[in-house]
Amino acid sequence: MLRLRQTLCRPVLSQAAVRSIFCNRPVLDGCRFQRPPLPQSFAHDTILRDKKILIANRGEIAIRIARAAESLRAKSVAVCAPEDVDSPHVAFADESVVLPQGKTAIAPYLDVKALTDIALERGIDFVHPGYGFLSESADFAQSLENSGVAWVGPPPDVLRLFGDKIQARALASQSGVPVVRGSSNLTSSDECMGLLKNGDVNLPAIVKAAYGGGGRGMRIVRELSQVPSSFDSCQREALTAFGRDEVFLEEFWENTKHLEVQIIADGQGNVVHLYERDCTVQHRHQKVIELAPARNIHPQLRERLLDCAVTLAMNCNYKGAGTVEFLVRGDLDSTDADFVFMEVNPRVQVEHTVTEEATGIDIVQTQLLIAGGRSLEDLGLTQDSIHLRQHSLQARITMMPGKGEILDLYEEPAGDGVRCDTAGWYTNFKPNQMYDPLVGKLICSSPGLTFADFEKARKLMLRSLKGFKINGIANNIDAVERILTHQEFIDNKVNTSFLADNPELLNPSKARKPSNQIDHGSAKRKYSEEKITFELTPPMTGNVLEVKRKVGDEVDVGDVVVVLSAMKIETEMVSPVKGIVKEIKCTEGEQVPGDKVVAVLEGYEEILIDIPNRKDRGKDAAVSVERDGNRYDGVGISDPTLDVWKASDDFEPLYNINDGSMTLPIMRSLSSSQMSDSKSSERRKRNEILKNELSERLKKVCLGGGDRALTLHKNRGKMLPRERIAMITDPGSAFLEIGALAGGNGLYASEGIEDLPSGGIVAGIGLVHGRE
């Protein structure tokens, strides 16, 4: 296991230090990046020796490309935005260049002129765009071509073809590939509304970025009332992520499998496939788990999908790596399963790594060599030579909103069958939250293609997740574990609505009760008697996209006040009170840190009360609250103190029953007044009295078993229980420890230390957010 820990706490290491951590290890075949090569690696090929490759990207994929360049004896050049100079990807390249300042943190990575100029100034031979940013930009590819610099990917005309989803659908139809009904590019929500009203496109439908990909810039529309907000939100997110705001409309297929075919073409008329991937497990169209190959797929269905993908690529003189995506309706093991074309991603994808492991072929090396002039035949990549060798699973490990901003501890798993492609993080590093939240990809594999082999790979991933330590920053590791152990996932019964139908997998507090336990019409709204002042603060750094309220506006609980873009995801910050807006302390386009107050509200908190016949349904029966024509699940509670815990969640999506997959996250903050109301004050006084009463008794308790035990505990890298408690209890209040009076448990008996009181458990009473 890779264990990267620093004795001194410092948020940023120099490039040299990062390189020393990751790169200065025993050399493997002359390569800095120590990792066993894939079975079909092309490291012996010398065509790119000493060539310079500019990596027009950042993070995990930039490191992946630098590794491939190094294995082919080429030189890599990294770029970074001024806000991103401390990103570890910079240290992995042979050279690095800081891009000109942009209007946003992302803008420098979208600056075609600056990147082209750098390519010319640095004598660059090839530019690899990775995924996202300018990876599908025909303008960038054309600019480089005009400047005599080779583009690693399809030529500009092919990028224009697939960059326009409308043209891509037309080509698919002409190639005999089934497509769904859709529109041309739309200019307004009114135009979108007209298509739906006229029946040109049927509900449910999906608004999609015409020049997008990667699951961003998509909004499901189930009712006409959702069109204006969905259209506007989709346009904004498309512009932020891809630099273009064109969108179009398609009919939305539900309860499907999401399968995609990896293709590689050499631009000389030859195309091969590397079989399919199953990317069905996704949240808001962001893939979470990917499998290669798809499980239990009928040979005829597989053949039809593969043939469609290869035909489509051959009909446009494709070059490089790409992915053809499909939606499949019906059971994969049935010959009657239906499928439709979604889109072509003319670039390497995040999930290329799971296909590399399943087939043993290094896709990124292949991209570079084809750009250098090699044909598929030169590389020995004929279709009859490509085979599936094992079951591989990939989990995307991501940051989540909330918690801290600095890594207290970072460790990656390792071992046979385990691959970890990450963004180069290390202990005490502070990730830049203005960019993609991807930490990295964990890929686990087991040789063979049977169900037993898949189970071995799944269990290996579960063990590996235990060894993936990302302490100090909120992440999705626990959610991935819950998904992998869900019976529907194990039984291969999931569809694209799986996570929307089981929101507790992403957030355990969102467990839903059966529909026959929900009384949709009986939820009442009640507000606290005490008026509070509430300071609305984002839990992370982000850009203000829209300020939806002004000073003096009336707001109700759940009304959107500010729309924030954080980690490239659009997020709504809502009012937790019924009252008025007292202050707006941010402007549109402003970058705001996690501790900045963006708005001040004054009003009354909502209290969820008991609903009729609750005793017939059990203590924790679910209720539904009607807001803005939509229903939201909640938990029926009568104790208002419990709602404080709910309101203090750093990241709390409200799942819309009609469209759980697309409801935006809700961010809430906690005001200081909630810790000083009348109940809190009374309990604080009682807290002080009890503290004095317990003081004498606690003096008799050894402090953690003495200096020797404390030193031993600290040396093992652990925080003491009482230190943890002090971090969450209200400032100025005392934790009334009573468990310390109980007997010990012999925690360090083997070290010759006598019985240690409360060594195994610390129990007591404390105040958190003004509640006991």
PDB file of N, CA and C in Angstrom, residues 640-683:
ATOM      1  N   PRO A 640     -38.452  19.170  17.103  1.00  0.00           N
ATOM      2  CA  PRO A 640     -37.748  20.135  16.255  1.00  0.00           C
ATOM      3  C   PRO A 640     -36.241  20.089  16.422  1.00  0.00           C
ATOM      4  N   THR A 641     -35.758  19.527  17.531  1.00  0.00           N
ATOM      5  CA  THR A 641     -34.302  19.476  17.702  1.00  0.00           C
ATOM      6  C   THR A 641     -33.673  18.538  16.694  1.00  0.00           C
ATOM      7  N   LEU A 642     -34.420  17.521  16.253  1.00  0.00           N
ATOM      8  CA  LEU A 642     -33.865  16.598  15.286  1.00  0.00           C
ATOM      9  C   LEU A 642     -33.614  17.284  13.957  1.00  0.00           C
ATOM     10  N   ASP A 643     -34.428  18.279  13.636  1.00  0.00           N
ATOM     11  CA  ASP A 643     -34.292  18.952  12.364  1.00  0.00           C
ATOM     12  C   ASP A 643     -33.000  19.762  12.279  1.00  0.00           C
ATOM     13  N   VAL A 644     -32.427  20.094  13.447  1.00  0.00           N
ATOM     14  CA  VAL A 644     -31.161  20.809  13.435  1.00  0.00           C
ATOM     15  C   VAL A 644     -30.085  19.941  12.794  1.00  0.00           C
ATOM     16  N   TRP A 645     -30.106  18.652  13.088  1.00  0.00           N
ATOM     17  CA  TRP A 645     -29.125  17.759  12.488  1.00  0.00           C
ATOM     18  C   TRP A 645     -29.309  17.731  10.974  1.00  0.00           C
ATOM     19  N   LYS A 646     -30.565  17.684  10.535  1.00  0.00           N
ATOM     20  CA  LYS A 646     -30.835  17.670   9.104  1.00  0.00           C
ATOM     21  C   LYS A 646     -30.371  18.968   8.454  1.00  0.00           C
ATOM     22  N   ALA A 647     -30.651  20.066   9.125  1.00  0.00           N
ATOM     23  CA  ALA A 647     -30.305  21.366   8.543  1.00  0.00           C
ATOM     24  C   ALA A 647     -28.815  21.621   8.542  1.00  0.00           C
ATOM     25  N   SER A 648     -28.072  20.855   9.347  1.00  0.00           N
ATOM     26  CA  SER A 648     -26.637  21.099   9.419  1.00  0.00           C
ATOM     27  C   SER A 648     -25.849  20.254   8.434  1.00  0.00           C
ATOM     28  N   ASP A 649     -26.540  19.405   7.654  1.00  0.00           N
ATOM     29  CA  ASP A 649     -25.832  18.629   6.646  1.00  0.00           C
ATOM     30  C   ASP A 649     -25.131  19.559   5.672  1.00  0.00           C
ATOM     31  N   ASP A 650     -23.864  19.258   5.368  1.00  0.00           N
ATOM     32  CA  ASP A 650     -23.131  20.097   4.433  1.00  0.00           C
ATOM     33  C   ASP A 650     -23.636  19.933   3.002  1.00  0.00           C
ATOM     34  N   PHE A 651     -24.100  18.741   2.707  1.00  0.00           N
ATOM     35  CA  PHE A 651     -24.526  18.466   1.334  1.00  0.00           C
ATOM     36  C   PHE A 651     -25.798  17.651   1.414  1.00  0.00           C
ATOM     37  N   GLU A 652     -26.903  18.264   1.049  1.00  0.00           N
ATOM     38  CA  GLU A 652     -28.164  17.565   1.221  1.00  0.00           C
ATOM     39  C   GLU A 652     -29.063  17.741   0.007  1.00  0.00           C
ATOM     40  N   PRO A 653     -29.050  16.753  -0.931  1.00  0.00           N
ATOM     41  CA  PRO A 653     -29.967  16.855  -2.051  1.00  0.00           C
ATOM     42  C   PRO A 653     -31.395  16.610  -1.579  1.00  0.00           C
ATOM     43  N   LEU A 654     -32.355  17.337  -2.139  1.00  0.00           N
ATOM     44  CA  LEU A 654     -33.764  17.042  -1.939  1.00  0.00           C
ATOM     45  C   LEU A 654     -34.214  16.286  -3.174  1.00  0.00           C
ATOM     46  N   TYR A 655     -34.634  15.045  -3.001  1.00  0.00           N
ATOM     47  CA  TYR A 655     -34.950  14.223  -4.157  1.00  0.00           C
ATOM     48  C   TYR A 655     -36.413  14.395  -4.549  1.00  0.00           C
ATOM     49  N   ASN A 656     -36.614  14.857  -5.761  1.00  0.00           N
ATOM     50  CA  ASN A 656     -37.940  15.063  -6.300  1.00  0.00           C
ATOM     51  C   ASN A 656     -38.518  13.713  -6.699  1.00  0.00           C
ATOM     52  N   ILE A 657     -39.703  13.382  -6.213  1.00  0.00           N
ATOM     53  CA  ILE A 657     -40.308  12.095  -6.519  1.00  0.00           C
ATOM     54  C   ILE A 657     -40.480  11.921  -8.022  1.00  0.00           C
ATOM     55  N   ASN A 658     -40.840  13.013  -8.696  1.00  0.00           N
ATOM     56  CA  ASN A 658     -41.073  12.917 -10.130  1.00  0.00           C
ATOM     57  C   ASN A 658     -39.773  12.813 -10.917  1.00  0.00           C
ATOM     58  N   ASP A 659     -38.673  13.325 -10.374  1.00  0.00           N
ATOM     59  CA  ASP A 659     -37.422  13.364 -11.124  1.00  0.00           C
ATOM     60  C   ASP A 659     -36.237  13.357 -10.171  1.00  0.00           C
ATOM     61  N   GLY A 660     -36.099  12.238  -9.446  1.00  0.00           N
ATOM     62  CA  GLY A 660     -35.044  12.168  -8.447  1.00  0.00           C
ATOM     63  C   GLY A 660     -33.667  12.301  -9.015  1.00  0.00           C
ATOM     64  N   SER A 661     -33.493  11.902 -10.293  1.00  0.00           N
ATOM     65  CA  SER A 661     -32.143  11.896 -10.834  1.00  0.00           C
ATOM     66  C   SER A 661     -31.624  13.283 -11.156  1.00  0.00           C
ATOM     67  N   MET A 662     -32.520  14.264 -11.283  1.00  0.00           N
ATOM     68  CA  MET A 662     -32.060  15.553 -11.777  1.00  0.00           C
ATOM     69  C   MET A 662     -32.189  16.687 -10.778  1.00  0.00           C
ATOM     70  N   THR A 663     -32.762  16.428  -9.587  1.00  0.00           N
ATOM     71  CA  THR A 663     -32.912  17.513  -8.626  1.00  0.00           C
ATOM     72  C   THR A 663     -31.541  17.999  -8.185  1.00  0.00           C
ATOM     73  N   LEU A 664     -31.345  19.290  -8.195  1.00  0.00           N
ATOM     74  CA  LEU A 664     -30.046  19.844  -7.844  1.00  0.00           C
ATOM     75  C   LEU A 664     -29.768  19.719  -6.362  1.00  0.00           C
ATOM     76  N   PRO A 665     -28.498  19.658  -5.968  1.00  0.00           N
ATOM     77  CA  PRO A 665     -28.162  19.578  -4.552  1.00  0.00           C
ATOM     78  C   PRO A 665     -28.616  20.838  -3.820  1.00  0.00           C
ATOM     79  N   ILE A 666     -28.926  20.663  -2.552  1.00  0.00           N
ATOM     80  CA  ILE A 666     -29.296  21.791  -1.697  1.00  0.00           C
ATOM     81  C   ILE A 666     -28.199  21.976  -0.666  1.00  0.00           C
ATOM     82  N   MET A 667     -27.660  23.179  -0.529  1.00  0.00           N
ATOM     83  CA  MET A 667     -26.645  23.459   0.476  1.00  0.00           C
ATOM     84  C   MET A 667     -27.250  24.299   1.582  1.00  0.00           C
ATOM     85  N   ARG A 668     -26.995  23.900   2.824  1.00  0.00           N
ATOM     86  CA  ARG A 668     -27.499  24.668   3.945  1.00  0.00           C
ATOM     87  C   ARG A 668     -26.361  25.014   4.887  1.00  0.00           C
ATOM     88  N   SER A 669     -26.499  26.135   5.561  1.00  0.00           N
ATOM     89  CA  SER A 669     -25.530  26.554   6.561  1.00  0.00           C
ATOM     90  C   SER A 669     -26.237  26.635   7.903  1.00  0.00           C
ATOM     91  N   LEU A 670     -25.497  26.961   8.961  1.00  0.00           N
ATOM     92  CA  LEU A 670     -26.090  27.064  10.289  1.00  0.00           C
ATOM     93  C   LEU A 670     -25.741  28.428  10.861  1.00  0.00           C
ATOM     94  N   SER A 671     -26.746  29.140  11.344  1.00  0.00           N
ATOM     95  CA  SER A 671     -26.504  30.467  11.915  1.00  0.00           C
ATOM     96  C   SER A 671     -26.129  30.361  13.381  1.00  0.00           C
ATOM     97  N   SER A 672     -25.391  31.346  13.860  1.00  0.00           N
ATOM     98  CA  SER A 672     -24.982  31.347  15.262  1.00  0.00           C
ATOM     99  C   SER A 672     -26.181  31.482  16.185  1.00  0.00           C
ATOM    100  N   SER A 673     -27.259  32.106  15.698  1.00  0.00           N
ATOM    101  CA  SER A 673     -28.431  32.292  16.552  1.00  0.00           C
ATOM    102  C   SER A 673     -29.079  30.974  16.934  1.00  0.00           C
ATOM    103  N   GLN A 674     -28.875  29.936  16.115  1.00  0.00           N
ATOM    104  CA  GLN A 674     -29.473  28.648  16.429  1.00  0.00           C
ATOM    105  C   GLN A 674     -28.778  27.979  17.609  1.00  0.00           C
ATOM    106  N   MET A 675     -27.626  28.522  17.993  1.00  0.00           N
ATOM    107  CA  MET A 675     -26.930  27.973  19.148  1.00  0.00           C
ATOM    108  C   MET A 675     -27.169  28.823  20.395  1.00  0.00           C
ATOM    109  N   SER A 676     -28.030  29.814  20.281  1.00  0.00           N
ATOM    110  CA  SER A 676     -28.237  30.691  21.432  1.00  0.00           C
ATOM    111  C   SER A 676     -29.717  31.014  21.658  1.00  0.00           C
ATOM    112  N   ASP A 677     -30.614  30.095  21.229  1.00  0.00           N
ATOM    113  CA  ASP A 677     -32.034  30.327  21.488  1.00  0.00           C
ATOM    114  C   ASP A 677     -32.331  30.010  22.950  1.00  0.00           C
ATOM    115  N   SER A 678     -33.597  30.131  23.371  1.00  0.00           N
ATOM    116  CA  SER A 678     -33.936  29.981  24.783  1.00  0.00           C
ATOM    117  C   SER A 678     -33.627  28.579  25.309  1.00  0.00           C
ATOM    118  N   LYS A 679     -33.968  27.563  24.531  1.00  0.00           N
ATOM    119  CA  LYS A 679     -33.697  26.196  24.981  1.00  0.00           C
ATOM    120  C   LYS A 679     -32.200  25.945  25.116  1.00  0.00           C
ATOM    121  N   SER A 680     -31.459  26.462  24.140  1.00  0.00           N
ATOM    122  CA  SER A 680     -30.015  26.276  24.187  1.00  0.00           C
ATOM    123  C   SER A 680     -29.410  26.959  25.409  1.00  0.00           C
ATOM    124  N   SER A 681     -29.898  28.164  25.734  1.00  0.00           N
ATOM    125  CA  SER A 681     -29.375  28.894  26.891  1.00  0.00           C
ATOM    126  C   SER A 681     -29.638  28.154  28.194  1.00  0.00           C
ATOM    127  N   GLU A 682     -30.865  27.623  28.344  1.00  0.00           N
ATOM    128  CA  GLU A 682     -31.208  26.867  29.560  1.00  0.00           C
ATOM    129  C   GLU A 682     -30.313  25.648  29.701  1.00  0.00           C
ATOM    130  N   ARG A 683     -30.104  24.950  28.609  1.00  0.00           N
ATOM    131  CA  ARG A 683     -29.291  23.737  28.677  1.00  0.00           C
ATOM    132  C   ARG A 683     -27.822  24.072  28.935  1.00  0.00           C
TER     133      ARG A 683
END
